[in-house]
Amino acid sequence: MADLKNLFLLTKHPSTTQILLMSLFFISLFLLSSSPLPDFSHSLIVSTFTSRLLTAANFFSSSSASDSNTIYSVSPSSIRVNNESKKMDKELTSCDIFDGAWVSDDSDPVYLPGYCPYVEDKFNCFKNGRPDSGFLRHRWQPHGCSVPRFDGEKMLKILRGKRLVFVGDSLNRNMWESLVCLLRSTLEDKNKLSRVFGKQSNLHNEGFYGFRFRDFKCSIDFIKSPFLVQESEVLDAYGKRKETLRLDVIQEPITKIYRNADIVVFNTGHWWTHQKTNEGKDYFQEGDRVYEKLEVKEAYTKALRTWADWVDSNINSTRTRVFFVGYSSSHFRKGAWNAGGQCDGETRPIENETYTGGYPWMMKVVESVISDMKTPVFYMNITKMTWYRTDGHPSVYRQPVEVRGSSPASGMFQDCSHWCLPGVPDSWNQLLYATLLVSRGSLPYKSLGSLL
């Protein structure tokens, strides 16, 4: 009945339109209570009907908003439909944009291979000699709706005067570099984009990287934090230092972002699959206690709750919007990343939509933790859309030919976790853009994989 409460709150000082909506609501309650509806409970129908009325009420009540670039905090299921692209916006608000398929698309990527100088060499498959380009000829198509093509100019207008920060591991860095390149492509004068390093920022940390779009007075930053909680050290019984992971302490650089960040995109996942964390022996720490053995799932849950508590205690959701990016699928054949795993030779996505790569246990933990938070968090559930993209990884093209050789040795490490750029992360940013475009007046509340 939370929607019903929000409808009353919304109409505390009712307009004529809102009085009409309330009248319709009570008439509908009367009709529902007097009609035989054996297949559905009254509470479910009332909740659904109230949600739709609330959406309409938000639309009418917000039509006089003066600043279309402000991102507001909203109640459940309330999505304001913008005047532009109303049909597309309405489709998006009733659609799970992370449930879909990859379809062929012959249009060029927003930025061409080799043209963005800010792609790291390890993601720059074109520079490293990848001969095929078919992996760039696919776009993500949600079932039941269409998402707008990424428009860098519109995105920069949404971000005008704002700070967007990616916080997490190298998959979030993959996404950050993608967004910088997508936005850079729209600039006529590429010199209006400048790079900022850690020593020039308030974060004296080599894990901080930033870009400033001067004409729009906005910044797109990345803070390296693979666990979101603090990596630490303790002295063992022999006085030697050993690494630990403080499950009860948020990583220190994160504590500085909330003061001036408007949008924060978090992730953590892949580092929890590495040997040290997966084994959980003499590594996880809470307070002064270093666990002799702790299962990685329990450790991950503790760390995520530390992150969630910090967000709930420090983030002002009326000013700062929070996103969490789900687990990006890896595709190692014949072994793990450090044991001969391979993915080279893949040139097309998996086209069988019934294929499932297995839903990572970590994402179930993320969904559980987010559902208990008081802060609205938009969950970008990219796991399914990455299941199919066996063709999008750097594989042997993580290194230039002069390093790997023309015939790579069978023992070389292949990268089957990260993604070539341009490539798959561009589609993640397209969905981020679509979400912000629809929600320039509001964002969904605690969305788990959908916009409603």
PDB file of N, CA and C in Angstrom, residues 21-57:
ATOM      1  N   LEU A  21      -8.263  12.878 -10.332  1.00  0.00           N
ATOM      2  CA  LEU A  21      -7.615  11.566 -10.211  1.00  0.00           C
ATOM      3  C   LEU A  21      -8.073  10.848  -8.947  1.00  0.00           C
ATOM      4  N   MET A  22      -8.181  11.584  -7.830  1.00  0.00           N
ATOM      5  CA  MET A  22      -8.637  10.974  -6.583  1.00  0.00           C
ATOM      6  C   MET A  22     -10.072  10.478  -6.713  1.00  0.00           C
ATOM      7  N   SER A  23     -10.908  11.235  -7.387  1.00  0.00           N
ATOM      8  CA  SER A  23     -12.297  10.820  -7.583  1.00  0.00           C
ATOM      9  C   SER A  23     -12.354   9.528  -8.382  1.00  0.00           C
ATOM     10  N   LEU A  24     -11.561   9.475  -9.453  1.00  0.00           N
ATOM     11  CA  LEU A  24     -11.505   8.256 -10.255  1.00  0.00           C
ATOM     12  C   LEU A  24     -11.026   7.078  -9.423  1.00  0.00           C
ATOM     13  N   PHE A  25     -10.082   7.345  -8.531  1.00  0.00           N
ATOM     14  CA  PHE A  25      -9.530   6.276  -7.694  1.00  0.00           C
ATOM     15  C   PHE A  25     -10.612   5.662  -6.804  1.00  0.00           C
ATOM     16  N   PHE A  26     -11.403   6.517  -6.128  1.00  0.00           N
ATOM     17  CA  PHE A  26     -12.415   5.998  -5.211  1.00  0.00           C
ATOM     18  C   PHE A  26     -13.574   5.340  -5.961  1.00  0.00           C
ATOM     19  N   ILE A  27     -13.904   5.861  -7.134  1.00  0.00           N
ATOM     20  CA  ILE A  27     -14.917   5.189  -7.961  1.00  0.00           C
ATOM     21  C   ILE A  27     -14.441   3.798  -8.344  1.00  0.00           C
ATOM     22  N   SER A  28     -13.156   3.709  -8.713  1.00  0.00           N
ATOM     23  CA  SER A  28     -12.597   2.420  -9.100  1.00  0.00           C
ATOM     24  C   SER A  28     -12.588   1.448  -7.937  1.00  0.00           C
ATOM     25  N   LEU A  29     -12.287   1.941  -6.729  1.00  0.00           N
ATOM     26  CA  LEU A  29     -12.319   1.081  -5.544  1.00  0.00           C
ATOM     27  C   LEU A  29     -13.710   0.492  -5.346  1.00  0.00           C
ATOM     28  N   PHE A  30     -14.738   1.329  -5.534  1.00  0.00           N
ATOM     29  CA  PHE A  30     -16.099   0.861  -5.369  1.00  0.00           C
ATOM     30  C   PHE A  30     -16.418  -0.226  -6.387  1.00  0.00           C
ATOM     31  N   LEU A  31     -16.055   0.012  -7.657  1.00  0.00           N
ATOM     32  CA  LEU A  31     -16.334  -0.965  -8.708  1.00  0.00           C
ATOM     33  C   LEU A  31     -15.575  -2.259  -8.479  1.00  0.00           C
ATOM     34  N   LEU A  32     -14.318  -2.136  -8.056  1.00  0.00           N
ATOM     35  CA  LEU A  32     -13.514  -3.335  -7.816  1.00  0.00           C
ATOM     36  C   LEU A  32     -14.091  -4.167  -6.683  1.00  0.00           C
ATOM     37  N   SER A  33     -14.549  -3.500  -5.628  1.00  0.00           N
ATOM     38  CA  SER A  33     -15.048  -4.230  -4.465  1.00  0.00           C
ATOM     39  C   SER A  33     -16.365  -4.925  -4.752  1.00  0.00           C
ATOM     40  N   SER A  34     -17.095  -4.463  -5.762  1.00  0.00           N
ATOM     41  CA  SER A  34     -18.397  -5.039  -6.051  1.00  0.00           C
ATOM     42  C   SER A  34     -18.369  -6.014  -7.207  1.00  0.00           C
ATOM     43  N   SER A  35     -17.190  -6.256  -7.792  1.00  0.00           N
ATOM     44  CA  SER A  35     -17.083  -7.131  -8.954  1.00  0.00           C
ATOM     45  C   SER A  35     -16.430  -8.440  -8.575  1.00  0.00           C
ATOM     46  N   PRO A  36     -16.892  -9.573  -9.142  1.00  0.00           N
ATOM     47  CA  PRO A  36     -16.247 -10.865  -8.869  1.00  0.00           C
ATOM     48  C   PRO A  36     -14.936 -10.977  -9.622  1.00  0.00           C
ATOM     49  N   LEU A  37     -13.824 -11.106  -8.891  1.00  0.00           N
ATOM     50  CA  LEU A  37     -12.500 -11.219  -9.508  1.00  0.00           C
ATOM     51  C   LEU A  37     -11.782 -12.402  -8.879  1.00  0.00           C
ATOM     52  N   PRO A  38     -12.163 -13.623  -9.295  1.00  0.00           N
ATOM     53  CA  PRO A  38     -11.633 -14.803  -8.604  1.00  0.00           C
ATOM     54  C   PRO A  38     -10.158 -15.028  -8.784  1.00  0.00           C
ATOM     55  N   ASP A  39      -9.554 -14.500  -9.842  1.00  0.00           N
ATOM     56  CA  ASP A  39      -8.159 -14.828 -10.147  1.00  0.00           C
ATOM     57  C   ASP A  39      -7.167 -13.870  -9.524  1.00  0.00           C
ATOM     58  N   PHE A  40      -7.601 -12.752  -9.014  1.00  0.00           N
ATOM     59  CA  PHE A  40      -6.678 -11.752  -8.496  1.00  0.00           C
ATOM     60  C   PHE A  40      -7.181 -11.241  -7.146  1.00  0.00           C
ATOM     61  N   SER A  41      -6.253 -10.949  -6.256  1.00  0.00           N
ATOM     62  CA  SER A  41      -6.628 -10.381  -4.973  1.00  0.00           C
ATOM     63  C   SER A  41      -6.961  -8.906  -5.144  1.00  0.00           C
ATOM     64  N   HIS A  42      -7.895  -8.402  -4.288  1.00  0.00           N
ATOM     65  CA  HIS A  42      -8.238  -6.977  -4.350  1.00  0.00           C
ATOM     66  C   HIS A  42      -7.016  -6.116  -4.100  1.00  0.00           C
ATOM     67  N   SER A  43      -6.168  -6.532  -3.151  1.00  0.00           N
ATOM     68  CA  SER A  43      -5.007  -5.703  -2.800  1.00  0.00           C
ATOM     69  C   SER A  43      -4.056  -5.550  -3.970  1.00  0.00           C
ATOM     70  N   LEU A  44      -3.891  -6.647  -4.754  1.00  0.00           N
ATOM     71  CA  LEU A  44      -2.992  -6.576  -5.913  1.00  0.00           C
ATOM     72  C   LEU A  44      -3.546  -5.615  -6.950  1.00  0.00           C
ATOM     73  N   ILE A  45      -4.852  -5.697  -7.202  1.00  0.00           N
ATOM     74  CA  ILE A  45      -5.460  -4.840  -8.224  1.00  0.00           C
ATOM     75  C   ILE A  45      -5.423  -3.384  -7.779  1.00  0.00           C
ATOM     76  N   VAL A  46      -5.755  -3.136  -6.506  1.00  0.00           N
ATOM     77  CA  VAL A  46      -5.732  -1.765  -5.987  1.00  0.00           C
ATOM     78  C   VAL A  46      -4.332  -1.187  -6.069  1.00  0.00           C
ATOM     79  N   SER A  47      -3.318  -2.008  -5.700  1.00  0.00           N
ATOM     80  CA  SER A  47      -1.941  -1.536  -5.740  1.00  0.00           C
ATOM     81  C   SER A  47      -1.528  -1.169  -7.155  1.00  0.00           C
ATOM     82  N   THR A  48      -1.897  -2.038  -8.106  1.00  0.00           N
ATOM     83  CA  THR A  48      -1.540  -1.775  -9.505  1.00  0.00           C
ATOM     84  C   THR A  48      -2.229  -0.519 -10.016  1.00  0.00           C
ATOM     85  N   PHE A  49      -3.544  -0.420  -9.718  1.00  0.00           N
ATOM     86  CA  PHE A  49      -4.293   0.744 -10.184  1.00  0.00           C
ATOM     87  C   PHE A  49      -3.757   2.030  -9.569  1.00  0.00           C
ATOM     88  N   THR A  50      -3.439   1.967  -8.273  1.00  0.00           N
ATOM     89  CA  THR A  50      -2.889   3.139  -7.581  1.00  0.00           C
ATOM     90  C   THR A  50      -1.570   3.567  -8.201  1.00  0.00           C
ATOM     91  N   SER A  51      -0.731   2.564  -8.539  1.00  0.00           N
ATOM     92  CA  SER A  51       0.559   2.868  -9.144  1.00  0.00           C
ATOM     93  C   SER A  51       0.395   3.642 -10.436  1.00  0.00           C
ATOM     94  N   ARG A  52      -0.584   3.222 -11.252  1.00  0.00           N
ATOM     95  CA  ARG A  52      -0.803   3.909 -12.522  1.00  0.00           C
ATOM     96  C   ARG A  52      -1.332   5.325 -12.293  1.00  0.00           C
ATOM     97  N   LEU A  53      -2.251   5.478 -11.325  1.00  0.00           N
ATOM     98  CA  LEU A  53      -2.730   6.819 -10.996  1.00  0.00           C
ATOM     99  C   LEU A  53      -1.603   7.697 -10.497  1.00  0.00           C
ATOM    100  N   LEU A  54      -0.716   7.103  -9.675  1.00  0.00           N
ATOM    101  CA  LEU A  54       0.412   7.860  -9.139  1.00  0.00           C
ATOM    102  C   LEU A  54       1.324   8.332 -10.255  1.00  0.00           C
ATOM    103  N   THR A  55       1.537   7.461 -11.245  1.00  0.00           N
ATOM    104  CA  THR A  55       2.355   7.854 -12.394  1.00  0.00           C
ATOM    105  C   THR A  55       1.740   9.040 -13.111  1.00  0.00           C
ATOM    106  N   ALA A  56       0.406   8.945 -13.330  1.00  0.00           N
ATOM    107  CA  ALA A  56      -0.273  10.051 -14.005  1.00  0.00           C
ATOM    108  C   ALA A  56      -0.224  11.327 -13.174  1.00  0.00           C
ATOM    109  N   ALA A  57      -0.443  11.172 -11.877  1.00  0.00           N
ATOM    110  CA  ALA A  57      -0.417  12.349 -11.008  1.00  0.00           C
ATOM    111  C   ALA A  57       0.938  13.016 -10.999  1.00  0.00           C
TER     112      ALA A  57
END
